[in-house]
Coordinates of C-alpha atoms (C1' of nucleotides) in Angstrom, one line a residue:
Chain A
M1237 CA 5.0 26.3 41.8
I1238 CA 6.7 29.6 41.8
E1239 CA 5.5 32.0 39.2
S1240 CA 8.1 34.6 39.3
H1241 CA 10.8 32.3 38.0
K1242 CA 9.2 32.3 34.6
L1243 CA 9.5 36.0 33.9
N1244 CA 12.6 35.8 31.8
L1245 CA 11.7 32.6 30.1
G1246 CA 9.6 34.3 27.5
Q1247 CA 6.5 32.5 26.4
N1248 CA 7.3 29.0 25.5
H1249 CA 4.6 26.9 26.9
I1250 CA 6.7 23.8 27.6
L1251 CA 9.2 25.9 29.5
D1252 CA 6.4 27.7 31.3
S1253 CA 5.1 24.4 32.6
L1254 CA 8.4 23.4 34.3
S1255 CA 8.3 22.8 38.0
A1256 CA 10.5 25.0 40.1
A1257 CA 13.0 22.3 40.6
E1258 CA 13.3 21.6 36.9
Y1259 CA 13.5 25.3 36.2
Q1260 CA 16.4 25.6 38.6
R1261 CA 18.3 22.9 37.0
L1262 CA 17.7 24.0 33.4
S1263 CA 17.5 27.7 33.4
P1264 CA 21.2 28.4 33.6
H1265 CA 21.6 26.5 30.4
L1266 CA 18.8 28.1 28.4
E1267 CA 20.1 30.4 25.8
L1268 CA 17.9 32.9 24.1
V1269 CA 18.7 33.0 20.3
V1270 CA 17.3 34.7 17.3
L1271 CA 16.2 32.4 14.5
P1272 CA 16.3 34.2 11.2
L1273 CA 13.8 33.4 8.4
G1274 CA 15.0 30.5 6.3
E1275 CA 17.4 29.2 8.9
I1276 CA 17.6 25.4 8.7
I1277 CA 17.5 23.9 12.2
Y1278 CA 18.2 20.4 10.9
E1279 CA 18.2 18.4 7.7
P1280 CA 17.1 14.9 7.4
G1281 CA 19.5 12.7 9.3
D1282 CA 21.2 15.5 11.2
E1283 CA 21.9 14.8 14.8
L1284 CA 20.8 17.7 16.9
R1285 CA 23.2 19.5 19.2
Y1286 CA 20.4 21.6 20.7
A1287 CA 16.7 21.4 21.3
Y1288 CA 14.9 24.6 20.5
F1289 CA 11.9 26.1 22.4
P1290 CA 10.4 28.8 20.2
T1291 CA 8.9 31.8 21.8
T1292 CA 8.2 34.2 19.0
C1293 CA 9.4 32.3 15.9
I1294 CA 7.6 29.7 13.9
V1295 CA 9.5 26.6 12.6
S1296 CA 8.2 24.3 10.0
M1297 CA 8.9 20.6 9.8
L1298 CA 8.8 19.7 6.2
Y1299 CA 9.5 16.7 4.1
V1300 CA 11.6 17.3 1.1
M1301 CA 10.7 15.1 -1.8
E1302 CA 13.1 13.5 -4.2
S1303 CA 12.1 16.1 -6.7
G1304 CA 13.1 18.8 -4.3
A1305 CA 9.5 19.9 -3.6
P1306 CA 8.9 20.5 0.1
A1307 CA 5.7 19.7 2.0
E1308 CA 4.9 20.9 5.5
I1309 CA 4.3 18.2 8.0
A1310 CA 3.7 20.4 11.0
M1311 CA 4.4 23.8 12.4
V1312 CA 6.0 24.5 15.8
G1313 CA 5.8 27.7 17.7
N1314 CA 5.7 28.8 21.3
D1315 CA 3.6 25.7 22.1
G1316 CA 6.3 23.2 21.3
I1317 CA 9.8 22.1 20.8
I1318 CA 12.1 21.3 17.9
G1319 CA 14.0 18.2 18.5
V1320 CA 11.5 15.5 19.3
S1321 CA 13.7 12.8 18.0
L1322 CA 16.1 13.5 20.8
F1323 CA 13.9 12.2 23.6
M1324 CA 11.9 9.8 21.3
G1325 CA 15.0 7.9 20.8
G1326 CA 15.5 8.1 17.1
G1327 CA 18.2 10.7 17.2
T1328 CA 17.3 12.1 13.8
M1329 CA 14.2 12.5 11.6
P1330 CA 13.7 12.1 7.9
N1331 CA 12.5 15.7 7.5
R1332 CA 13.8 19.2 7.6
A1333 CA 13.1 21.9 10.2
V1334 CA 13.2 25.5 8.8
V1335 CA 12.4 28.8 10.3
R1336 CA 9.4 30.4 8.5
S1337 CA 8.8 33.3 10.8
V1338 CA 11.7 35.2 12.4
G1339 CA 11.8 35.3 16.1
Y1340 CA 13.3 34.1 19.3
A1341 CA 13.8 30.6 20.8
Y1342 CA 15.5 29.2 23.8
R1343 CA 17.9 26.5 23.0
L1344 CA 19.2 23.8 25.3
R1345 CA 22.0 21.4 24.8
A1346 CA 20.7 18.1 23.6
Q1347 CA 22.4 16.2 26.4
L1348 CA 20.9 18.4 29.1
L1349 CA 17.4 17.9 27.7
L1350 CA 17.9 14.2 27.6
Q1351 CA 19.3 14.1 31.1
E1352 CA 16.3 15.9 32.5
F1353 CA 13.9 13.8 30.4
N1354 CA 15.4 10.6 31.8
R1355 CA 15.6 11.8 35.3
A1356 CA 13.9 9.1 37.4
G1357 CA 11.1 10.5 39.4
G1358 CA 8.3 8.7 41.2
V1359 CA 5.4 10.9 40.2
R1360 CA 5.6 11.9 36.6
N1361 CA 2.7 14.3 36.3
G1362 CA 3.9 17.8 35.6
T1363 CA 7.4 16.9 34.8
L1364 CA 9.3 17.8 31.6
H1365 CA 9.1 14.1 30.7
D1366 CA 5.4 14.2 30.8
M1367 CA 5.0 17.5 29.1
L1368 CA 7.3 16.5 26.2
L1369 CA 5.4 13.3 25.5
R1370 CA 2.1 15.0 25.7
Y1371 CA 3.3 17.6 23.3
T1372 CA 4.5 14.9 20.9
Q1373 CA 1.0 13.4 21.0
G1374 CA -0.4 16.7 20.0
L1375 CA 2.1 16.8 17.2
I1376 CA 0.9 13.5 16.0
T1377 CA -2.6 14.9 15.8
Q1378 CA -1.5 17.9 14.0
I1379 CA 0.4 15.8 11.4
A1380 CA -2.5 13.4 11.0
Q1381 CA -4.9 16.2 10.5
T1382 CA -2.7 17.8 7.9
S1383 CA -2.9 14.5 6.1
V1384 CA -6.6 14.4 6.2
C1385 CA -6.9 18.0 5.1
N1386 CA -4.6 17.4 2.2
R1387 CA -6.8 14.7 0.9
H1388 CA -10.3 16.0 1.6
H1389 CA -10.5 19.8 1.7
F1390 CA -10.4 22.5 -0.8
L1391 CA -7.4 24.7 -1.1
D1392 CA -9.3 27.7 0.3
Q1393 CA -10.1 25.8 3.4
Q1394 CA -6.6 24.5 3.8
L1395 CA -5.3 28.0 3.5
C1396 CA -7.6 29.2 6.2
R1397 CA -6.5 26.4 8.5
W1398 CA -2.9 27.2 7.8
L1399 CA -3.4 30.9 8.4
L1400 CA -5.3 30.3 11.7
L1401 CA -2.8 27.8 13.0
S1402 CA 0.0 30.3 12.2
L1403 CA -1.9 33.2 13.8
D1404 CA -2.2 31.2 17.0
L1405 CA 1.6 31.1 17.2
L1406 CA 2.0 34.8 16.7
T1407 CA 1.2 37.8 18.8
S1408 CA 0.2 40.1 15.9
N1409 CA -2.2 39.5 13.0
E1410 CA 0.4 39.9 10.4
L1411 CA 2.2 37.1 8.6
I1412 CA 5.5 38.0 7.0
I1413 CA 5.7 35.4 4.2
T1414 CA 5.4 35.2 0.5
Q1415 CA 2.7 33.4 -1.3
E1416 CA 5.3 31.3 -2.9
L1417 CA 6.4 30.0 0.5
I1418 CA 2.8 29.3 1.6
A1419 CA 2.4 27.3 -1.6
N1420 CA 5.4 25.3 -0.7
M1421 CA 4.1 24.6 2.8
L1422 CA 0.8 23.4 1.5
G1423 CA 2.3 21.6 -1.4
V1424 CA 0.4 23.4 -4.1
R1425 CA 1.0 25.9 -6.9
R1426 CA 1.9 29.5 -6.1
E1427 CA -0.9 30.6 -8.4
G1428 CA -3.3 28.5 -6.4
I1429 CA -2.5 30.5 -3.3
T1430 CA -2.8 33.8 -5.2
E1431 CA -6.3 32.8 -6.2
A1432 CA -7.3 31.7 -2.7
V1433 CA -5.8 34.7 -1.1
G1434 CA -7.6 36.8 -3.6
K1435 CA -11.0 35.4 -2.6
L1436 CA -10.3 36.0 1.0
Q1437 CA -9.2 39.5 0.2
K1438 CA -12.3 40.2 -1.7
A1439 CA -14.3 39.0 1.2
G1440 CA -12.5 41.6 3.3
L1441 CA -10.9 39.0 5.6
L1442 CA -7.3 39.8 4.5
E1443 CA -5.2 42.6 3.3
C1444 CA -1.9 41.8 1.7
R1445 CA 1.2 43.5 0.4
R1446 CA 4.3 41.9 -1.0
G1447 CA 5.4 39.3 1.4
R1448 CA 3.0 40.2 4.0
I1449 CA -0.5 39.1 4.9
T1450 CA -2.6 41.0 7.4
V1451 CA -5.6 39.2 8.8
L1452 CA -8.5 41.7 9.3
D1453 CA -11.3 39.3 10.2
R1454 CA -10.3 36.3 12.1
P1455 CA -13.9 35.1 12.8
G1456 CA -14.4 35.3 9.0
L1457 CA -11.6 32.8 8.5
E1458 CA -13.0 30.6 11.2
E1459 CA -16.2 30.5 9.3
R1460 CA -14.5 29.3 6.2
V1461 CA -12.0 26.9 7.6
C1462 CA -12.6 23.1 7.6
E1463 CA -13.0 21.1 10.7
C1464 CA -9.3 20.2 10.8
Y1465 CA -8.3 23.5 12.5
Q1466 CA -10.7 23.0 15.3
V1467 CA -9.7 19.3 15.8
V1468 CA -6.1 20.2 16.3
K1469 CA -6.9 23.2 18.5
T1470 CA -9.3 21.2 20.6
E1471 CA -6.8 18.4 21.0
F1472 CA -4.1 20.8 22.0
D1473 CA -6.4 22.4 24.6
R1474 CA -7.3 19.0 25.9
L1475 CA -3.6 18.0 26.3
H1476 CA -2.9 21.3 28.1
L1477 CA -0.6 22.4 25.4
T1478 CA -1.9 25.9 25.0
S1479 CA -1.3 28.9 27.2
R1480 CA -4.9 29.0 28.1
Y1481 CA -4.2 26.2 30.6
T1482 CA -1.5 26.2 33.1
P1483 CA -0.7 22.7 34.0
S1484 CA 0.5 22.2 37.6
T1485 CA 1.9 19.1 39.2
S1486 CA -1.6 17.9 39.8
Y1487 CA -3.6 18.8 36.7
M1488 CA -6.9 17.3 35.7
P1489 CA -6.9 13.8 34.4
L1490 CA -7.2 13.7 30.6
H1491 CA -10.4 12.1 29.4
S1492 CA -13.4 13.0 27.3
G1493 CA -16.7 11.7 26.2
G1494 CA -17.3 9.4 23.2
L1495 CA -18.2 10.2 19.7
V1496 CA -21.0 8.9 17.6
R1497 CA -20.2 6.8 14.6
N1498 CA -21.4 8.1 11.3
E1499 CA -22.5 6.6 8.0
S1500 CA -19.8 6.4 5.4
L1501 CA -19.9 9.4 3.1
S1502 CA -17.3 11.1 1.1
S1503 CA -16.5 14.6 2.3
R1504 CA -16.8 16.1 -1.1
Q1505 CA -20.2 14.6 -1.4
A1506 CA -21.2 16.1 1.9
Q1507 CA -19.9 19.5 0.9
M1508 CA -21.8 19.3 -2.4
K1509 CA -25.0 18.5 -0.5
Q1510 CA -24.6 21.4 1.8
G1511 CA -23.9 23.8 -1.0
Chain B
M403 CA 19.0 -11.8 27.0
I404 CA 17.3 -15.2 27.0
E405 CA 15.8 -16.1 23.6
S406 CA 13.7 -19.0 24.7
H407 CA 11.3 -16.9 26.7
K408 CA 9.9 -15.4 23.5
L409 CA 8.6 -18.6 22.0
N410 CA 5.0 -18.2 23.1
L411 CA 4.8 -14.5 22.6
G412 CA 4.1 -14.8 18.9
Q413 CA 5.6 -12.2 16.6
N414 CA 5.0 -8.8 17.9
H415 CA 8.2 -6.9 17.5
I416 CA 7.8 -4.8 20.6
L417 CA 7.1 -7.8 22.8
D418 CA 10.0 -9.6 21.2
S419 CA 12.4 -6.8 22.2
L420 CA 11.6 -7.1 25.9
S421 CA 14.4 -7.8 28.3
A422 CA 14.1 -11.0 30.3
A423 CA 13.2 -9.1 33.4
E424 CA 10.5 -7.2 31.7
Y425 CA 9.2 -10.3 30.1
Q426 CA 8.9 -12.0 33.5
R427 CA 6.9 -9.1 34.9
L428 CA 4.5 -8.8 31.9
S429 CA 4.1 -12.2 30.4
P430 CA 1.6 -13.5 33.0
H431 CA -0.7 -10.6 32.0
L432 CA -0.5 -10.9 28.3
E433 CA -3.7 -12.3 26.8
L434 CA -3.8 -13.6 23.3
V435 CA -7.0 -12.5 21.6
V436 CA -8.6 -12.7 18.2
L437 CA -9.5 -9.4 16.6
P438 CA -12.2 -9.9 14.0
L439 CA -12.4 -7.8 10.9
G440 CA -14.2 -4.6 11.5
E441 CA -13.8 -4.7 15.3
I442 CA -13.4 -1.2 16.7
I443 CA -10.6 -1.0 19.3
Y444 CA -11.4 2.5 20.2
E445 CA -13.4 5.5 19.1
P446 CA -12.3 9.1 19.3
G447 CA -12.2 10.0 23.0
D448 CA -12.4 6.5 24.3
E449 CA -10.1 5.7 27.2
L450 CA -8.4 2.4 26.6
R451 CA -8.6 -0.4 29.1
Y452 CA -6.1 -2.5 27.2
A453 CA -3.1 -1.9 25.0
Y454 CA -2.9 -4.3 22.0
F455 CA 0.2 -5.8 20.5
P456 CA -0.9 -7.2 17.1
T457 CA 0.8 -10.3 15.9
T458 CA -1.1 -11.4 12.8
C459 CA -3.8 -8.8 12.5
I460 CA -3.6 -5.3 11.1
V461 CA -5.3 -2.4 12.7
S462 CA -5.9 1.0 11.0
M463 CA -5.9 4.3 12.8
L464 CA -8.3 6.4 10.9
Y465 CA -9.8 9.8 11.3
V466 CA -13.5 10.0 10.8
M467 CA -14.6 13.3 9.3
E468 CA -17.7 15.2 10.2
S469 CA -19.2 13.9 7.0
G470 CA -18.6 10.4 8.1
A471 CA -15.9 9.7 5.5
P472 CA -13.0 7.9 7.1
A473 CA -9.3 8.4 6.2
E474 CA -6.4 6.2 7.2
I475 CA -3.8 7.9 9.3
A476 CA -1.5 4.9 9.9
M477 CA -1.6 1.1 9.9
V478 CA -0.3 -1.0 12.8
G479 CA 0.6 -4.6 12.7
N480 CA 3.1 -6.9 14.4
D481 CA 5.6 -4.0 14.4
G482 CA 3.6 -1.9 16.8
I483 CA 1.1 -1.2 19.5
I484 CA -2.4 0.1 19.7
G485 CA -2.7 2.5 22.5
V486 CA 0.0 5.1 22.1
S487 CA -2.1 7.7 23.9
L488 CA -1.7 5.6 27.1
F489 CA 2.0 6.2 27.6
M490 CA 2.1 9.5 25.7
G491 CA -0.1 10.9 28.3
G492 CA -3.2 12.0 26.4
G493 CA -5.3 9.1 27.5
T494 CA -7.3 9.3 24.3
M495 CA -6.9 10.2 20.6
P496 CA -9.2 12.0 18.2
N497 CA -9.2 9.0 15.8
R498 CA -10.6 5.5 15.5
A499 CA -8.7 2.2 15.5
V500 CA -10.4 -0.5 13.6
V501 CA -9.3 -4.0 12.6
R502 CA -8.9 -4.3 8.9
S503 CA -7.3 -7.7 8.7
V504 CA -8.4 -10.5 11.1
G505 CA -5.8 -12.0 13.3
Y506 CA -4.3 -12.3 16.8
A507 CA -3.0 -9.7 19.2
Y508 CA -1.7 -9.8 22.7
R509 CA -3.5 -7.4 25.0
L510 CA -2.3 -6.0 28.3
R511 CA -4.2 -4.0 30.8
A512 CA -3.5 -0.3 30.4
Q513 CA -2.4 0.1 34.0
L514 CA 0.2 -2.6 33.7
L515 CA 1.6 -1.1 30.6
L516 CA 1.8 2.3 32.2
Q517 CA 3.4 0.8 35.3
E518 CA 6.1 -0.8 33.3
F519 CA 6.6 2.2 31.1
N520 CA 7.1 4.5 34.1
R521 CA 9.4 2.0 35.9
A522 CA 12.4 4.0 36.9
G523 CA 15.5 2.4 35.5
G524 CA 18.9 3.9 35.3
V525 CA 19.9 2.7 31.9
R526 CA 17.0 3.1 29.4
N527 CA 18.4 1.4 26.3
G528 CA 16.5 -1.7 25.5
T529 CA 13.6 -1.1 27.9
L530 CA 10.0 -1.1 27.0
H531 CA 10.0 2.7 27.7
D532 CA 12.6 3.1 25.0
M533 CA 11.0 0.8 22.5
L534 CA 7.6 2.4 22.8
L535 CA 8.9 5.9 22.3
R536 CA 11.0 4.7 19.3
Y537 CA 8.0 3.0 17.8
T538 CA 6.0 6.2 18.3
Q539 CA 8.6 8.1 16.4
G540 CA 8.3 5.6 13.6
L541 CA 4.6 6.1 13.7
I542 CA 5.1 9.9 13.3
T543 CA 7.1 9.3 10.1
Q544 CA 4.5 6.9 8.8
I545 CA 1.7 9.5 9.4
A546 CA 3.8 12.3 7.9
Q547 CA 4.6 10.3 4.8
T548 CA 1.0 9.5 4.3
S549 CA 0.3 13.2 4.4
V550 CA 3.0 13.8 1.8
C551 CA 1.7 11.0 -0.4
N552 CA -1.8 12.2 -0.2
R553 CA -0.8 15.5 -1.6
H554 CA 1.8 14.6 -4.2
H555 CA 1.4 11.2 -5.7
F556 CA -0.9 9.5 -8.1
L557 CA -3.5 7.1 -6.9
D558 CA -1.7 4.2 -8.5
Q559 CA 1.4 4.9 -6.6
Q560 CA -0.5 5.4 -3.3
L561 CA -2.2 2.1 -3.8
C562 CA 1.2 0.4 -4.3
R563 CA 2.5 2.0 -1.1
W564 CA -0.6 0.9 0.7
L565 CA -0.4 -2.7 -0.6
L566 CA 3.3 -3.0 0.2
L567 CA 3.0 -1.6 3.7
S568 CA 0.2 -4.0 4.2
L569 CA 2.1 -7.0 2.8
D570 CA 5.0 -6.2 5.2
L571 CA 2.6 -6.8 8.1
L572 CA 1.3 -10.1 6.8
T573 CA 2.8 -13.5 6.3
S574 CA 1.0 -14.4 3.1
N575 CA 0.7 -12.4 -0.1
E576 CA -3.1 -12.3 0.1
L577 CA -5.0 -9.3 1.3
I578 CA -8.6 -10.0 2.4
I579 CA -10.3 -6.7 1.8
T580 CA -12.8 -5.1 -0.5
Q581 CA -11.9 -2.4 -2.9
E582 CA -14.5 -0.2 -1.2
L583 CA -12.6 -0.5 2.1
I584 CA -9.2 0.3 0.4
A585 CA -10.9 3.3 -1.0
N586 CA -12.0 4.4 2.4
M587 CA -8.5 3.9 3.8
L588 CA -6.9 6.0 1.0
G589 CA -9.8 8.5 1.1
V590 CA -10.7 8.1 -2.6
R591 CA -13.6 6.8 -4.6
R592 CA -14.2 3.1 -4.8
E593 CA -14.1 3.4 -8.6
G594 CA -10.7 4.9 -8.4
I595 CA -9.4 1.8 -6.7
T596 CA -11.1 -0.4 -9.2
E597 CA -9.3 1.4 -12.0
A598 CA -5.9 1.4 -10.3
V599 CA -6.3 -2.3 -9.3
G600 CA -7.2 -3.0 -12.9
K601 CA -4.0 -1.5 -14.2
L602 CA -1.9 -3.5 -11.8
Q603 CA -3.8 -6.6 -12.7
K604 CA -3.3 -6.0 -16.4
A605 CA 0.4 -5.6 -15.7
G606 CA 0.3 -9.1 -14.1
L607 CA 1.2 -7.9 -10.6
L608 CA -2.1 -8.8 -9.0
E609 CA -4.8 -11.2 -9.1
C610 CA -8.1 -10.4 -7.5
R611 CA -11.4 -12.0 -6.6
R612 CA -14.2 -10.6 -4.6
G613 CA -12.8 -9.2 -1.4
R614 CA -9.4 -10.6 -2.0
I615 CA -6.2 -9.4 -3.6
T616 CA -3.3 -11.7 -4.3
V617 CA 0.0 -10.1 -5.0
L618 CA 1.9 -12.0 -7.7
D619 CA 4.8 -9.7 -8.4
R620 CA 6.0 -7.8 -5.4
P621 CA 9.1 -6.4 -7.1
G622 CA 6.7 -5.1 -9.8
L623 CA 4.9 -3.1 -7.1
E624 CA 8.1 -1.8 -5.8
E625 CA 9.0 -0.5 -9.2
R626 CA 5.7 1.5 -9.4
V627 CA 5.5 2.7 -5.8
C628 CA 6.5 6.3 -4.9
E629 CA 9.3 7.1 -2.6
C630 CA 7.0 7.3 0.4
Y631 CA 7.1 3.5 0.9
Q632 CA 10.8 3.3 1.1
V633 CA 11.1 6.4 3.4
V634 CA 8.9 4.7 6.0
K635 CA 10.5 1.4 5.6
T636 CA 14.0 2.8 5.9
E637 CA 13.1 4.8 8.9
F638 CA 11.5 1.8 10.6
D639 CA 14.7 -0.2 9.9
R640 CA 16.8 2.6 11.3
L641 CA 14.8 2.7 14.4
H642 CA 15.1 -1.0 14.9
L643 CA 11.4 -1.4 14.5
T644 CA 11.4 -4.3 12.1
S645 CA 12.0 -7.9 12.7
R646 CA 15.1 -7.8 10.7
Y647 CA 16.9 -6.2 13.7
T648 CA 16.8 -7.7 17.2
P649 CA 17.6 -4.9 19.5
S650 CA 19.4 -5.9 22.7
T651 CA 20.2 -3.9 25.8
S652 CA 23.2 -2.5 24.0
Y653 CA 22.1 -1.9 20.5
M654 CA 23.9 0.4 18.0
P655 CA 23.5 4.1 18.5
L656 CA 21.1 5.7 16.1
H657 CA 22.6 8.1 13.7
S658 CA 23.0 8.5 10.0
G659 CA 24.5 10.7 7.4
G660 CA 23.3 13.9 6.0
L661 CA 21.2 14.6 2.9
V662 CA 21.7 17.0 0.2
R663 CA 19.4 20.0 -0.2
N664 CA 17.6 20.2 -3.4
E665 CA 16.2 22.9 -5.6
S666 CA 12.6 23.6 -5.1
L667 CA 10.6 21.8 -7.7
S668 CA 7.0 20.5 -7.7
S669 CA 6.8 16.8 -7.7
R670 CA 4.3 16.7 -10.5
Q671 CA 6.6 18.8 -12.5
A672 CA 9.4 16.4 -11.9
Q673 CA 7.3 13.4 -12.8
M674 CA 6.3 15.2 -16.0
K675 CA 9.9 15.8 -16.9
Q676 CA 10.8 12.2 -16.3
G677 CA 7.9 10.9 -18.3
Chain C
dG179 C1' -32.4 -23.4 -8.5
dA180 C1' -34.4 -18.8 -7.5
dC181 C1' -33.6 -14.8 -5.1
dT182 C1' -31.1 -11.4 -2.4
dT183 C1' -27.1 -9.1 -1.2
dT184 C1' -22.8 -7.4 -1.9
dA185 C1' -18.6 -6.5 -4.8
dT186 C1' -16.7 -5.1 -9.1
dG187 C1' -16.5 -3.0 -13.8
dT188 C1' -17.7 0.9 -17.0
dG189 C1' -19.1 5.2 -18.9
dC190 C1' -19.9 10.2 -18.7
dG191 C1' -19.8 14.9 -17.7
dC192 C1' -17.7 17.9 -14.3
dT193 C1' -14.3 20.6 -11.5
dA194 C1' -10.3 21.8 -8.7
dC195 C1' -6.1 22.1 -9.4
dC196 C1' -2.1 21.6 -12.5
dG197 C1' 1.7 23.3 -15.8
dT198 C1' 3.0 27.0 -18.6
dA199 C1' 3.5 31.6 -20.1
dC200 C1' 3.5 36.3 -19.5
dC201 C1' 2.9 40.8 -17.5
dG202 C1' 2.7 44.4 -14.1
dA203 C1' 4.1 46.1 -9.8
dC204 C1' 6.6 46.6 -5.7
dT205 C1' 11.1 46.9 -3.3
dG206 C1' 15.8 47.4 -2.5
dC207 C1' 20.2 48.9 -4.1
dG208 C1' 23.7 51.4 -6.4
Chain D
dC1026 C1' 16.6 58.2 -10.1
dG1027 C1' 17.0 54.1 -12.6
dC1028 C1' 17.6 49.3 -12.7
dA1029 C1' 17.3 44.5 -11.4
dG1030 C1' 15.3 41.1 -9.0
dT1031 C1' 11.5 39.4 -6.8
dC1032 C1' 6.7 38.9 -6.0
dG1033 C1' 1.9 38.9 -7.3
dG1034 C1' -2.0 38.7 -10.7
dT1035 C1' -4.1 36.7 -14.9
dA1036 C1' -5.1 33.6 -18.6
dC1037 C1' -5.6 29.1 -20.8
dG1038 C1' -5.5 24.4 -22.0
dG1039 C1' -4.9 19.9 -19.8
dT1040 C1' -6.0 16.1 -16.5
dA1041 C1' -6.6 13.2 -12.3
dG1042 C1' -10.0 12.2 -9.8
dC1043 C1' -14.9 13.3 -8.5
dG1044 C1' -20.1 12.4 -8.3
dC1045 C1' -23.5 9.8 -10.5
dA1046 C1' -25.8 6.2 -12.8
dC1047 C1' -25.9 1.6 -14.2
dA1048 C1' -24.6 -3.1 -15.7
dT1049 C1' -22.4 -7.3 -14.4
dA1050 C1' -20.9 -10.9 -11.5
dA1051 C1' -19.8 -13.4 -7.5
dA1052 C1' -21.2 -15.2 -2.9
dG1053 C1' -24.7 -16.3 0.4
dT1054 C1' -29.7 -17.9 1.7
dC1055 C1' -33.6 -20.5 1.6

DNA sequence: GACTTTATGTGCGCTACCGTACCGACTGCG
DNA sequence: CGCAGTCGGTACGGTAGCGCACATAAAGTC
């Protein structure tokens, strides 16, 4: 695979993993666009005209309840793509995608993405088809883990998870976002975030001004975060969805060892016993 | 498409949607097996030797926390397949699949599934490839909605959702399961389930004996359930994942209308204002 | 029937988070 | 500068669900 062709593609991991041939076919049609904060990429039921490959922006997929209250399902950054429903076959999704951190993204006409996705090739490893499905599997894990986290972990821990996942999609250690918005993402009260942020700030892990949170001590966050963060991160690594790995046309087969079964025990209970 | 070939396939919806050609290739390798309650199909990290197409059983995908406490991510019945990671490319998943309602399933060697999935065909509509991806998109919605429900709805409503989703995968109105297990699925205390079941029972919607819940008034449950149930159900219908629709090689294109944006409002708040 | 095991019902104090209200402080704009 | 609008901090009572400890009851075993 030729490396030089990637120079102007920015840092979207899916695009970076394209083969030279795929790149040649797609690159003329990739448009770099700015996605401003709050921009809605799609609403529930909207058919997408473009797929988006974020490079520096972060997009949230969120379900909007009947009451109007939103809840974040997953976040997508330079590791992924907005428009999974295009190649998964549903055409639309019952959620909203909204930009929650300004930045760039490459966009590609839906039809072209689909065409490349459906391109019949003998060996699939390393193709866009493969990469997109693998990313989608990672997305499933992220969504599932959000669900688990919602149920079982304290707000402080959830906030840590959210901050760390966000940091991983950014180049700086600064999040430009209001506490109110974070509350919306996590589906909690704004005051709850204020309190949780306050704790982290007192512990010297954060510094925050209006609409801006600066992470001072990342390891500190990692100490306080629940297991959910690491589960998602590990799975993304395993699926070669992070920039740490550069999948080639002949990457390592995906497999891992087993895991021991545990006794049934509520998580809160376990946390009590630890504390 | 020939209808008669489906007679002995039972009622798995994915298998039912196979084209005649696909059926001819796969049917000799489909084995009908009994999946006993509690059977673990896979553990986190396990590579699957078979994919399973449930017909009368229900399998839960659940994440097992470090503490040992499980939490249901999604449930799979005659509408789906166990072994999504096979064709999504990850090989394994960081969760456990366990049978939570005895019954039958067809199993198919992993390699054969993959072979058929990767079969290069010009037109994709109606193929196994298509159906599997569409099912996976439905799965994503189910998982996402579970997440939302975990965060925002009362236990009573969540229980209704869980009961209704389960009923949709069964032929009878009887669930053979202990309250303890339901609690594990929903990630709550056993006593919480006892209380919620008690309410529904007093309302005359249920009847329950040891390890067995009989639903007497399904419409009653539907009145009490939160929006999450309908969202999942509607999405599955739209994706032609329910037996109501019989996708052919030229099914209707998938699209739908828009949805109005709402004011931000916490769901609890909304529920308060209604009550 | 006697005994064990497992499932369900109930009560009680506790706490994380909720809803509400209000106040101060920062920021952008004229 | 002054003002308006937004954002963040604090306080307070309320509650859904928690952990814990038992009591009861149904099914299985011998």
